[in-house]
């Protein structure tokens, strides 16, 4: 009889519970949408993004004029790094409530993330009208200008951001980055050095190290690159910079070890492999460089820079057909130096010395100038121009101290002209940076053998025989000459 009273009582209890929850969600009980928006905000703060999105979406479906719902929906998408959706919702919120400075600021940063820099600038301009002299707005504004390479304007915005808040170290850092682009290196160095002192982090120390490397201050660059690595060992650019510094300091083994370290730390990318290949090329280890380039192309088959350098390596390794096939597969570009260098090497390999010289001469091949000089020397050697052959061999071996093959060919050229003393000097110089090169050691023994026959004494004979101690027996090329010197020594030779 009284069961319906129990039913009503339960409904009242349930209703009271809803009211209490509603009171907790918002202090304005006349606005139920606001309570749901506040609940969604709490869910976002707690990390429950999906539930928050469901609530906010339902609010917008009921009322399309809730700017706050779109604002927090944009924030939810931003948390998920879905910046396209975040921008759409921030824009809707801004359209509904255009005097909200925070929404224009959020929209500006979101546009930067989706590379819509002009729209970002427009958003920051609107934010600035509502809230002038805001350090964060000017920082974002400068970032958008920086991305558009409008460096003077970006620099002005970053300086203003710092004026508004001297503790805005992000703006100060970006000011320095912009100054590097403006070639104001001393100003940039002063700012970065200050940041490394008062607010050291991986970014500040890395940029300072990079700038010092650019200024050829390799010791300072090394110090700060290592510091950046200690602060964050997960940044691939730091490994690349560190390897470059070691190579510039002629510490080639440490350069290679740095790339190996990146692998052991789980940092393995196309960028790492590409830079690894570049250094291997400069060390004239073209076969190993080709392996790294193939690793890049296995992941990104259309990576043009990797293709160019693989074609170059193939040409140097005398695989002319592969080099030609790769070149033909690269989109045509005007005056690309790596492609031009490869074309010159292919012409040389085909015996077309005149055209090879025309391609390789009077062009700046940058860090790979040593290769152009080497093939020019070979061209002139083959065409009988002794003066130019020697000039280019000298230039080549001075440009790249690791180029063992160039030293070997130069020594053979000098030997063919009977210039044994000069050949010996070149070989000894080469072995300072290629200390275990078996080909160079064999050739040094042979030249020394010829010279010792001209100036026979016990010291010279023993010194020449000592060279063979560094050569692996299976790779030694002059056993008869060694036997002859041993016999001379055993039979008694005049002493100095």
GROMACS .gro file of C-alpha atoms in nm:
model
  496
    1UNK     CA    1   0.000   0.000   0.000
    2UNK     CA    2   0.277   0.242   0.087
    3UNK     CA    3   0.531   0.111  -0.165
    4UNK     CA    4   0.493   0.419  -0.385
    5UNK     CA    5   0.613   0.631  -0.091
    6UNK     CA    6   0.936   0.431  -0.076
    7UNK     CA    7   0.978   0.484  -0.450
    8UNK     CA    8   0.936   0.863  -0.418
    9UNK     CA    9   1.176   0.869  -0.120
   10UNK     CA   10   1.446   0.695  -0.329
   11UNK     CA   11   1.395   0.947  -0.609
   12UNK     CA   12   1.427   1.235  -0.362
   13UNK     CA   13   1.751   1.088  -0.221
   14UNK     CA   14   1.887   1.047  -0.572
   15UNK     CA   15   1.786   1.401  -0.660
   16UNK     CA   16   1.953   1.534  -0.344
   17UNK     CA   17   2.278   1.350  -0.435
   18UNK     CA   18   2.274   1.511  -0.781
   19UNK     CA   19   2.220   1.851  -0.625
   20UNK     CA   20   2.515   1.803  -0.388
   21UNK     CA   21   2.742   1.697  -0.678
   22UNK     CA   22   2.616   1.995  -0.877
   23UNK     CA   23   2.702   2.227  -0.585
   24UNK     CA   24   3.051   2.083  -0.576
   25UNK     CA   25   3.098   2.142  -0.949
   26UNK     CA   26   2.997   2.504  -0.956
   27UNK     CA   27   2.906   2.786  -0.724
   28UNK     CA   28   2.652   2.916  -0.976
   29UNK     CA   29   2.370   2.667  -0.944
   30UNK     CA   30   2.165   2.849  -1.206
   31UNK     CA   31   2.404   2.744  -1.483
   32UNK     CA   32   2.409   2.366  -1.521
   33UNK     CA   33   2.632   2.379  -1.831
   34UNK     CA   34   2.900   2.556  -1.630
   35UNK     CA   35   2.894   2.276  -1.373
   36UNK     CA   36   2.956   2.019  -1.645
   37UNK     CA   37   3.233   2.233  -1.795
   38UNK     CA   38   3.400   2.261  -1.454
   39UNK     CA   39   3.370   1.888  -1.406
   40UNK     CA   40   3.536   1.835  -1.745
   41UNK     CA   41   3.815   2.074  -1.645
   42UNK     CA   42   3.880   1.867  -1.334
   43UNK     CA   43   3.890   1.552  -1.546
   44UNK     CA   44   4.144   1.717  -1.778
   45UNK     CA   45   4.358   1.808  -1.477
   46UNK     CA   46   4.331   1.448  -1.358
   47UNK     CA   47   4.432   1.316  -1.700
   48UNK     CA   48   4.098   1.164  -1.795
   49UNK     CA   49   4.088   1.333  -2.133
   50UNK     CA   50   3.835   1.106  -2.303
   51UNK     CA   51   3.568   1.149  -2.035
   52UNK     CA   52   3.628   1.525  -2.035
   53UNK     CA   53   3.586   1.537  -2.414
   54UNK     CA   54   3.257   1.346  -2.394
   55UNK     CA   55   3.114   1.590  -2.140
   56UNK     CA   56   3.232   1.899  -2.329
   57UNK     CA   57   3.107   1.767  -2.663
   58UNK     CA   58   2.765   1.703  -2.512
   59UNK     CA   59   2.760   2.061  -2.380
   60UNK     CA   60   2.837   2.202  -2.727
   61UNK     CA   61   2.567   1.982  -2.878
   62UNK     CA   62   2.309   2.120  -2.635
   63UNK     CA   63   2.430   2.478  -2.665
   64UNK     CA   64   2.654   2.589  -2.949
   65UNK     CA   65   2.719   2.920  -2.777
   66UNK     CA   66   2.927   2.796  -2.482
   67UNK     CA   67   3.269   2.953  -2.551
   68UNK     CA   68   3.414   2.801  -2.233
   69UNK     CA   69   3.321   2.448  -2.348
   70UNK     CA   70   3.506   2.498  -2.676
   71UNK     CA   71   3.799   2.645  -2.486
   72UNK     CA   72   3.841   2.339  -2.265
   73UNK     CA   73   3.768   2.105  -2.554
   74UNK     CA   74   4.057   2.272  -2.734
   75UNK     CA   75   4.272   2.220  -2.425
   76UNK     CA   76   4.176   1.850  -2.416
   77UNK     CA   77   4.279   1.802  -2.779
   78UNK     CA   78   4.598   1.996  -2.711
   79UNK     CA   79   4.680   1.752  -2.430
   80UNK     CA   80   4.647   1.470  -2.685
   81UNK     CA   81   4.871   1.666  -2.928
   82UNK     CA   82   4.586   1.677  -3.178
   83UNK     CA   83   4.665   2.038  -3.258
   84UNK     CA   84   4.440   2.058  -3.565
   85UNK     CA   85   4.131   1.978  -3.356
   86UNK     CA   86   4.258   2.202  -3.077
   87UNK     CA   87   4.284   2.495  -3.320
   88UNK     CA   88   3.930   2.440  -3.448
   89UNK     CA   89   3.786   2.451  -3.096
   90UNK     CA   90   4.001   2.741  -2.977
   91UNK     CA   91   3.886   2.937  -3.282
   92UNK     CA   92   3.519   2.865  -3.203
   93UNK     CA   93   3.575   2.981  -2.846
   94UNK     CA   94   3.748   3.297  -2.968
   95UNK     CA   95   3.462   3.372  -3.207
   96UNK     CA   96   3.211   3.344  -2.920
   97UNK     CA   97   3.420   3.535  -2.665
   98UNK     CA   98   3.670   3.753  -2.856
   99UNK     CA   99   3.778   3.953  -2.549
  100UNK     CA  100   3.937   3.648  -2.383
  101UNK     CA  101   4.312   3.717  -2.415
  102UNK     CA  102   4.400   3.365  -2.307
  103UNK     CA  103   4.209   3.204  -2.590
  104UNK     CA  104   4.386   3.413  -2.856
  105UNK     CA  105   4.719   3.329  -2.695
  106UNK     CA  106   4.637   2.956  -2.687
  107UNK     CA  107   4.519   2.973  -3.047
  108UNK     CA  108   4.844   3.141  -3.151
  109UNK     CA  109   5.063   2.869  -2.999
  110UNK     CA  110   4.841   2.599  -3.148
  111UNK     CA  111   4.877   2.754  -3.494
  112UNK     CA  112   5.255   2.742  -3.448
  113UNK     CA  113   5.230   2.369  -3.379
  114UNK     CA  114   5.043   2.311  -3.705
  115UNK     CA  115   5.278   2.547  -3.895
  116UNK     CA  116   5.012   2.808  -3.973
  117UNK     CA  117   5.243   3.093  -3.883
  118UNK     CA  118   5.053   3.380  -4.042
  119UNK     CA  119   4.738   3.280  -3.852
  120UNK     CA  120   4.948   3.254  -3.536
  121UNK     CA  121   5.073   3.611  -3.583
  122UNK     CA  122   4.715   3.735  -3.630
  123UNK     CA  123   4.610   3.559  -3.309
  124UNK     CA  124   4.895   3.709  -3.107
  125UNK     CA  125   4.813   4.055  -3.246
  126UNK     CA  126   4.455   4.020  -3.116
  127UNK     CA  127   4.581   3.892  -2.781
  128UNK     CA  128   4.815   4.192  -2.757
  129UNK     CA  129   4.529   4.437  -2.815
  130UNK     CA  130   4.342   4.286  -2.520
  131UNK     CA  131   4.645   4.243  -2.296
  132UNK     CA  132   4.941   4.459  -2.404
  133UNK     CA  133   5.291   4.416  -2.264
  134UNK     CA  134   5.239   4.044  -2.202
  135UNK     CA  135   5.570   3.853  -2.210
  136UNK     CA  136   5.417   3.520  -2.320
  137UNK     CA  137   5.222   3.677  -2.606
  138UNK     CA  138   5.534   3.848  -2.741
  139UNK     CA  139   5.735   3.527  -2.705
  140UNK     CA  140   5.483   3.334  -2.914
  141UNK     CA  141   5.461   3.620  -3.161
  142UNK     CA  142   5.838   3.612  -3.202
  143UNK     CA  143   5.835   3.234  -3.249
  144UNK     CA  144   5.592   3.262  -3.540
  145UNK     CA  145   5.806   3.533  -3.700
  146UNK     CA  146   6.118   3.324  -3.645
  147UNK     CA  147   5.959   3.029  -3.824
  148UNK     CA  148   5.885   3.260  -4.117
  149UNK     CA  149   6.253   3.369  -4.114
  150UNK     CA  150   6.153   3.728  -4.044
  151UNK     CA  151   6.448   3.752  -3.811
  152UNK     CA  152   6.460   4.127  -3.745
  153UNK     CA  153   6.092   4.134  -3.646
  154UNK     CA  154   6.128   3.818  -3.438
  155UNK     CA  155   6.429   3.964  -3.257
  156UNK     CA  156   6.229   4.276  -3.168
  157UNK     CA  157   5.942   4.070  -3.020
  158UNK     CA  158   6.177   3.852  -2.814
  159UNK     CA  159   6.355   4.161  -2.678
  160UNK     CA  160   6.018   4.311  -2.582
  161UNK     CA  161   5.922   3.985  -2.409
  162UNK     CA  162   6.242   4.005  -2.203
  163UNK     CA  163   6.177   4.374  -2.125
  164UNK     CA  164   5.834   4.280  -1.989
  165UNK     CA  165   5.981   3.998  -1.779
  166UNK     CA  166   6.357   3.972  -1.731
  167UNK     CA  167   6.310   3.617  -1.599
  168UNK     CA  168   6.160   3.496  -1.926
  169UNK     CA  169   6.461   3.282  -2.009
  170UNK     CA  170   6.279   3.117  -2.300
  171UNK     CA  171   6.252   3.455  -2.472
  172UNK     CA  172   6.614   3.535  -2.387
  173UNK     CA  173   6.720   3.204  -2.539
  174UNK     CA  174   6.519   3.268  -2.855
  175UNK     CA  175   6.671   3.616  -2.877
  176UNK     CA  176   7.012   3.450  -2.897
  177UNK     CA  177   6.891   3.199  -3.155
  178UNK     CA  178   6.765   3.488  -3.369
  179UNK     CA  179   7.095   3.673  -3.328
  180UNK     CA  180   7.277   3.371  -3.469
  181UNK     CA  181   7.056   3.390  -3.776
  182UNK     CA  182   7.129   3.763  -3.799
  183UNK     CA  183   7.504   3.683  -3.776
  184UNK     CA  184   7.531   3.880  -3.452
  185UNK     CA  185   7.746   3.605  -3.306
  186UNK     CA  186   7.906   3.800  -3.021
  187UNK     CA  187   7.566   3.915  -2.890
  188UNK     CA  188   7.430   3.560  -2.916
  189UNK     CA  189   7.736   3.416  -2.742
  190UNK     CA  190   7.702   3.661  -2.452
  191UNK     CA  191   7.334   3.575  -2.399
  192UNK     CA  192   7.388   3.199  -2.425
  193UNK     CA  193   7.687   3.209  -2.191
  194UNK     CA  194   7.471   3.397  -1.938
  195UNK     CA  195   7.190   3.142  -1.972
  196UNK     CA  196   7.433   2.853  -1.928
  197UNK     CA  197   7.535   3.011  -1.599
  198UNK     CA  198   7.198   3.112  -1.451
  199UNK     CA  199   6.965   2.859  -1.613
  200UNK     CA  200   7.165   2.565  -1.746
  201UNK     CA  201   6.965   2.315  -1.947
  202UNK     CA  202   7.024   2.088  -2.245
  203UNK     CA  203   6.901   2.347  -2.498
  204UNK     CA  204   7.106   2.643  -2.370
  205UNK     CA  205   7.426   2.445  -2.343
  206UNK     CA  206   7.373   2.279  -2.681
  207UNK     CA  207   7.317   2.609  -2.864
  208UNK     CA  208   7.622   2.763  -2.696
  209UNK     CA  209   7.830   2.459  -2.792
  210UNK     CA  210   7.702   2.481  -3.151
  211UNK     CA  211   7.790   2.849  -3.172
  212UNK     CA  212   8.139   2.790  -3.032
  213UNK     CA  213   8.186   2.510  -3.285
  214UNK     CA  214   8.086   2.749  -3.561
  215UNK     CA  215   8.343   2.998  -3.429
  216UNK     CA  216   8.609   2.721  -3.431
  217UNK     CA  217   8.648   2.731  -3.052
  218UNK     CA  218   8.647   2.352  -3.034
  219UNK     CA  219   8.756   2.319  -2.672
  220UNK     CA  220   8.469   2.535  -2.544
  221UNK     CA  221   8.231   2.365  -2.786
  222UNK     CA  222   8.336   2.025  -2.654
  223UNK     CA  223   8.290   2.130  -2.291
  224UNK     CA  224   7.934   2.251  -2.341
  225UNK     CA  225   7.832   1.973  -2.580
  226UNK     CA  226   7.935   1.722  -2.314
  227UNK     CA  227   7.742   1.922  -2.053
  228UNK     CA  228   7.434   1.921  -2.275
  229UNK     CA  229   7.468   1.544  -2.312
  230UNK     CA  230   7.488   1.502  -1.934
  231UNK     CA  231   7.169   1.708  -1.893
  232UNK     CA  232   6.976   1.514  -2.156
  233UNK     CA  233   7.120   1.212  -2.335
  234UNK     CA  234   6.812   1.167  -2.557
  235UNK     CA  235   6.871   1.452  -2.802
  236UNK     CA  236   7.010   1.322  -3.132
  237UNK     CA  237   7.148   1.663  -3.237
  238UNK     CA  238   7.383   1.657  -2.938
  239UNK     CA  239   7.543   1.331  -3.055
  240UNK     CA  240   7.582   1.475  -3.405
  241UNK     CA  241   7.743   1.795  -3.277
  242UNK     CA  242   7.972   1.607  -3.040
  243UNK     CA  243   8.092   1.380  -3.323
  244UNK     CA  244   8.159   1.684  -3.543
  245UNK     CA  245   8.360   1.849  -3.266
  246UNK     CA  246   8.574   1.539  -3.212
  247UNK     CA  247   8.635   1.511  -3.585
  248UNK     CA  248   8.734   1.879  -3.606
  249UNK     CA  249   8.981   1.815  -3.323
  250UNK     CA  250   9.129   1.525  -3.529
  251UNK     CA  251   8.994   1.273  -3.277
  252UNK     CA  252   8.833   1.053  -3.540
  253UNK     CA  253   8.797   0.746  -3.319
  254UNK     CA  254   8.605   0.944  -3.057
  255UNK     CA  255   8.384   1.083  -3.332
  256UNK     CA  256   8.288   0.732  -3.438
  257UNK     CA  257   8.250   0.619  -3.076
  258UNK     CA  258   7.998   0.901  -3.023
  259UNK     CA  259   7.773   0.758  -3.294
  260UNK     CA  260   7.810   0.411  -3.141
  261UNK     CA  261   7.710   0.562  -2.806
  262UNK     CA  262   7.393   0.698  -2.964
  263UNK     CA  263   7.302   0.344  -3.068
  264UNK     CA  264   7.366   0.203  -2.720
  265UNK     CA  265   7.141   0.477  -2.576
  266UNK     CA  266   6.862   0.391  -2.819
  267UNK     CA  267   6.911   0.701  -3.035
  268UNK     CA  268   6.901   0.573  -3.393
  269UNK     CA  269   6.762   0.782  -3.675
  270UNK     CA  270   6.810   0.883  -4.035
  271UNK     CA  271   6.977   1.206  -3.918
  272UNK     CA  272   7.230   1.009  -3.711
  273UNK     CA  273   7.307   0.774  -3.999
  274UNK     CA  274   7.339   1.060  -4.246
  275UNK     CA  275   7.586   1.256  -4.033
  276UNK     CA  276   7.771   0.934  -3.955
  277UNK     CA  277   7.807   0.878  -4.329
  278UNK     CA  278   7.935   1.234  -4.385
  279UNK     CA  279   8.214   1.188  -4.131
  280UNK     CA  280   8.303   0.846  -4.273
  281UNK     CA  281   8.327   1.008  -4.617
  282UNK     CA  282   8.563   1.274  -4.481
  283UNK     CA  283   8.768   0.993  -4.327
  284UNK     CA  284   8.765   0.841  -4.680
  285UNK     CA  285   8.592   0.527  -4.551
  286UNK     CA  286   8.354   0.530  -4.846
  287UNK     CA  287   8.247   0.165  -4.818
  288UNK     CA  288   8.134   0.215  -4.458
  289UNK     CA  289   7.970   0.546  -4.546
  290UNK     CA  290   7.772   0.370  -4.818
  291UNK     CA  291   7.636   0.124  -4.559
  292UNK     CA  292   7.504   0.409  -4.342
  293UNK     CA  293   7.347   0.580  -4.643
  294UNK     CA  294   7.173   0.258  -4.741
  295UNK     CA  295   7.033   0.244  -4.385
  296UNK     CA  296   6.882   0.588  -4.440
  297UNK     CA  297   6.732   0.495  -4.777
  298UNK     CA  298   6.586   0.174  -4.633
  299UNK     CA  299   6.370   0.396  -4.409
  300UNK     CA  300   6.327   0.695  -4.641
  301UNK     CA  301   6.372   0.578  -5.003
  302UNK     CA  302   6.332   0.929  -5.144
  303UNK     CA  303   6.582   1.102  -4.915
  304UNK     CA  304   6.765   1.310  -5.177
  305UNK     CA  305   7.075   1.396  -4.971
  306UNK     CA  306   7.131   1.028  -4.893
  307UNK     CA  307   7.098   0.941  -5.262
  308UNK     CA  308   7.348   1.209  -5.365
  309UNK     CA  309   7.609   1.088  -5.122
  310UNK     CA  310   7.550   0.721  -5.203
  311UNK     CA  311   7.610   0.805  -5.571
  312UNK     CA  312   7.931   0.982  -5.468
  313UNK     CA  313   8.049   0.684  -5.263
  314UNK     CA  314   7.967   0.446  -5.548
  315UNK     CA  315   8.169   0.658  -5.793
  316UNK     CA  316   8.471   0.671  -5.561
  317UNK     CA  317   8.446   0.293  -5.508
  318UNK     CA  318   8.459   0.253  -5.889
  319UNK     CA  319   8.100   0.126  -5.914
  320UNK     CA  320   8.030   0.373  -6.192
  321UNK     CA  321   7.712   0.205  -6.319
  322UNK     CA  322   7.546   0.222  -5.977
  323UNK     CA  323   7.655   0.583  -5.936
  324UNK     CA  324   7.503   0.671  -6.274
  325UNK     CA  325   7.176   0.490  -6.193
  326UNK     CA  326   7.141   0.677  -5.863
  327UNK     CA  327   7.221   1.013  -6.025
  328UNK     CA  328   6.955   0.952  -6.290
  329UNK     CA  329   6.702   0.880  -6.013
  330UNK     CA  330   6.764   1.213  -5.837
  331UNK     CA  331   6.541   1.508  -5.930
  332UNK     CA  332   6.734   1.755  -6.143
  333UNK     CA  333   6.874   2.045  -5.940
  334UNK     CA  334   7.080   2.339  -6.057
  335UNK     CA  335   7.446   2.345  -5.956
  336UNK     CA  336   7.428   2.082  -5.682
  337UNK     CA  337   7.789   2.039  -5.576
  338UNK     CA  338   7.768   1.673  -5.471
  339UNK     CA  339   7.604   1.569  -5.800
  340UNK     CA  340   7.860   1.777  -5.993
  341UNK     CA  341   8.147   1.614  -5.804
  342UNK     CA  342   8.006   1.268  -5.879
  343UNK     CA  343   7.972   1.356  -6.249
  344UNK     CA  344   8.337   1.460  -6.257
  345UNK     CA  345   8.450   1.134  -6.098
  346UNK     CA  346   8.241   0.933  -6.344
  347UNK     CA  347   8.404   1.122  -6.635
  348UNK     CA  348   8.748   1.041  -6.493
  349UNK     CA  349   8.661   0.672  -6.449
  350UNK     CA  350   8.551   0.661  -6.814
  351UNK     CA  351   8.884   0.810  -6.925
  352UNK     CA  352   8.727   1.141  -7.029
  353UNK     CA  353   8.995   1.348  -6.856
  354UNK     CA  354   8.928   1.675  -7.038
  355UNK     CA  355   8.561   1.690  -6.940
  356UNK     CA  356   8.644   1.567  -6.590
  357UNK     CA  357   8.882   1.862  -6.548
  358UNK     CA  358   8.621   2.104  -6.684
  359UNK     CA  359   8.366   1.977  -6.430
  360UNK     CA  360   8.599   1.962  -6.128
  361UNK     CA  361   8.805   2.275  -6.179
  362UNK     CA  362   8.707   2.625  -6.062
  363UNK     CA  363   8.418   2.505  -5.844
  364UNK     CA  364   8.389   2.515  -5.467
  365UNK     CA  365   8.304   2.170  -5.333
  366UNK     CA  366   8.321   2.276  -4.969
  367UNK     CA  367   8.415   2.001  -4.728
  368UNK     CA  368   8.460   1.762  -5.022
  369UNK     CA  369   8.709   1.980  -5.209
  370UNK     CA  370   8.976   1.722  -5.129
  371UNK     CA  371   8.803   1.473  -5.361
  372UNK     CA  372   8.792   1.718  -5.650
  373UNK     CA  373   9.163   1.792  -5.595
  374UNK     CA  374   9.246   1.422  -5.590
  375UNK     CA  375   9.073   1.347  -5.920
  376UNK     CA  376   9.220   1.659  -6.080
  377UNK     CA  377   9.565   1.532  -5.978
  378UNK     CA  378   9.483   1.193  -6.133
  379UNK     CA  379   9.357   1.360  -6.453
  380UNK     CA  380   9.673   1.568  -6.491
  381UNK     CA  381   9.890   1.267  -6.408
  382UNK     CA  382   9.723   1.073  -6.689
  383UNK     CA  383   9.760   1.362  -6.935
  384UNK     CA  384  10.127   1.421  -6.846
  385UNK     CA  385  10.097   1.762  -6.679
  386UNK     CA  386  10.351   1.704  -6.401
  387UNK     CA  387  10.333   2.051  -6.243
  388UNK     CA  388   9.956   2.051  -6.202
  389UNK     CA  389   9.953   1.686  -6.094
  390UNK     CA  390  10.191   1.765  -5.807
  391UNK     CA  391  10.005   2.085  -5.716
  392UNK     CA  392   9.673   1.904  -5.683
  393UNK     CA  393   9.824   1.608  -5.498
  394UNK     CA  394   9.976   1.854  -5.250
  395UNK     CA  395   9.647   2.040  -5.211
  396UNK     CA  396   9.453   1.718  -5.166
  397UNK     CA  397   9.680   1.572  -4.899
  398UNK     CA  398   9.681   1.903  -4.710
  399UNK     CA  399   9.302   1.931  -4.731
  400UNK     CA  400   9.241   1.584  -4.589
  401UNK     CA  401   9.504   1.425  -4.368
  402UNK     CA  402   9.312   1.095  -4.361
  403UNK     CA  403   9.315   1.036  -4.736
  404UNK     CA  404   9.553   0.737  -4.743
  405UNK     CA  405   9.476   0.651  -5.105
  406UNK     CA  406   9.578   1.000  -5.219
  407UNK     CA  407   9.907   0.974  -5.030
  408UNK     CA  408   9.968   0.629  -5.178
  409UNK     CA  409   9.900   0.745  -5.533
  410UNK     CA  410  10.112   1.056  -5.481
  411UNK     CA  411  10.399   0.844  -5.352
  412UNK     CA  412  10.370   0.608  -5.649
  413UNK     CA  413  10.370   0.908  -5.881
  414UNK     CA  414  10.687   1.044  -5.719
  415UNK     CA  415  10.848   0.699  -5.735
  416UNK     CA  416  10.769   0.682  -6.106
  417UNK     CA  417  10.963   1.009  -6.144
  418UNK     CA  418  11.256   0.878  -5.937
  419UNK     CA  419  11.186   1.119  -5.649
  420UNK     CA  420  11.232   0.863  -5.370
  421UNK     CA  421  11.323   1.101  -5.087
  422UNK     CA  422  11.011   1.310  -5.151
  423UNK     CA  423  10.798   0.996  -5.171
  424UNK     CA  424  10.935   0.879  -4.836
  425UNK     CA  425  10.854   1.216  -4.674
  426UNK     CA  426  10.496   1.202  -4.802
  427UNK     CA  427  10.449   0.846  -4.677
  428UNK     CA  428  10.579   0.926  -4.329
  429UNK     CA  429  10.343   1.223  -4.312
  430UNK     CA  430  10.053   1.004  -4.423
  431UNK     CA  431  10.126   0.743  -4.157
  432UNK     CA  432  10.090   1.001  -3.878
  433UNK     CA  433   9.715   0.988  -3.933
  434UNK     CA  434   9.691   0.641  -4.090
  435UNK     CA  435   9.936   0.465  -3.862
  436UNK     CA  436   9.835   0.108  -3.939
  437UNK     CA  437   9.766   0.138  -4.310
  438UNK     CA  438   9.923  -0.173  -4.459
  439UNK     CA  439   9.942  -0.034  -4.814
  440UNK     CA  440  10.129   0.276  -4.698
  441UNK     CA  441  10.365   0.070  -4.481
  442UNK     CA  442  10.445  -0.162  -4.773
  443UNK     CA  443  10.522   0.134  -4.995
  444UNK     CA  444  10.733   0.301  -4.725
  445UNK     CA  445  10.938  -0.018  -4.695
  446UNK     CA  446  10.992  -0.031  -5.071
  447UNK     CA  447  11.101   0.336  -5.096
  448UNK     CA  448  11.327   0.295  -4.793
  449UNK     CA  449  11.477  -0.020  -4.951
  450UNK     CA  450  11.567   0.176  -5.266
  451UNK     CA  451  11.718   0.461  -5.064
  452UNK     CA  452  11.913   0.231  -4.834
  453UNK     CA  453  12.077   0.074  -5.135
  454UNK     CA  454  12.200   0.421  -5.230
  455UNK     CA  455  12.333   0.493  -4.880
  456UNK     CA  456  12.421   0.157  -4.732
  457UNK     CA  457  12.484   0.153  -4.357
  458UNK     CA  458  12.376  -0.066  -4.068
  459UNK     CA  459  12.148   0.198  -3.916
  460UNK     CA  460  11.960   0.255  -4.240
  461UNK     CA  461  11.922  -0.118  -4.300
  462UNK     CA  462  11.789  -0.183  -3.949
  463UNK     CA  463  11.551   0.115  -3.967
  464UNK     CA  464  11.410  -0.015  -4.297
  465UNK     CA  465  11.368  -0.367  -4.159
  466UNK     CA  466  11.182  -0.229  -3.856
  467UNK     CA  467  10.904  -0.113  -4.089
  468UNK     CA  468  10.821  -0.477  -4.163
  469UNK     CA  469  10.740  -0.537  -3.795
  470UNK     CA  470  10.423  -0.327  -3.845
  471UNK     CA  471  10.309  -0.517  -4.154
  472UNK     CA  472  10.101  -0.833  -4.125
  473UNK     CA  473  10.298  -1.124  -4.278
  474UNK     CA  474  10.016  -1.223  -4.511
  475UNK     CA  475   9.998  -0.864  -4.646
  476UNK     CA  476  10.372  -0.807  -4.691
  477UNK     CA  477  10.451  -0.744  -5.060
  478UNK     CA  478  10.833  -0.739  -5.074
  479UNK     CA  479  10.976  -1.062  -4.923
  480UNK     CA  480  11.271  -1.075  -5.167
  481UNK     CA  481  11.383  -0.724  -5.080
  482UNK     CA  482  11.355  -0.800  -4.708
  483UNK     CA  483  11.566  -1.114  -4.753
  484UNK     CA  484  11.825  -0.910  -4.940
  485UNK     CA  485  11.850  -0.658  -4.656
  486UNK     CA  486  11.876  -0.936  -4.395
  487UNK     CA  487  12.159  -1.093  -4.591
  488UNK     CA  488  12.338  -0.758  -4.614
  489UNK     CA  489  12.301  -0.717  -4.238
  490UNK     CA  490  12.423  -1.074  -4.169
  491UNK     CA  491  12.716  -1.041  -4.406
  492UNK     CA  492  12.828  -0.727  -4.231
  493UNK     CA  493  12.757  -0.379  -4.347
  494UNK     CA  494  12.958  -0.066  -4.285
  495UNK     CA  495  12.848   0.123  -3.978
  496UNK     CA  496  12.771   0.496  -3.961
   0.00000   0.00000   0.00000
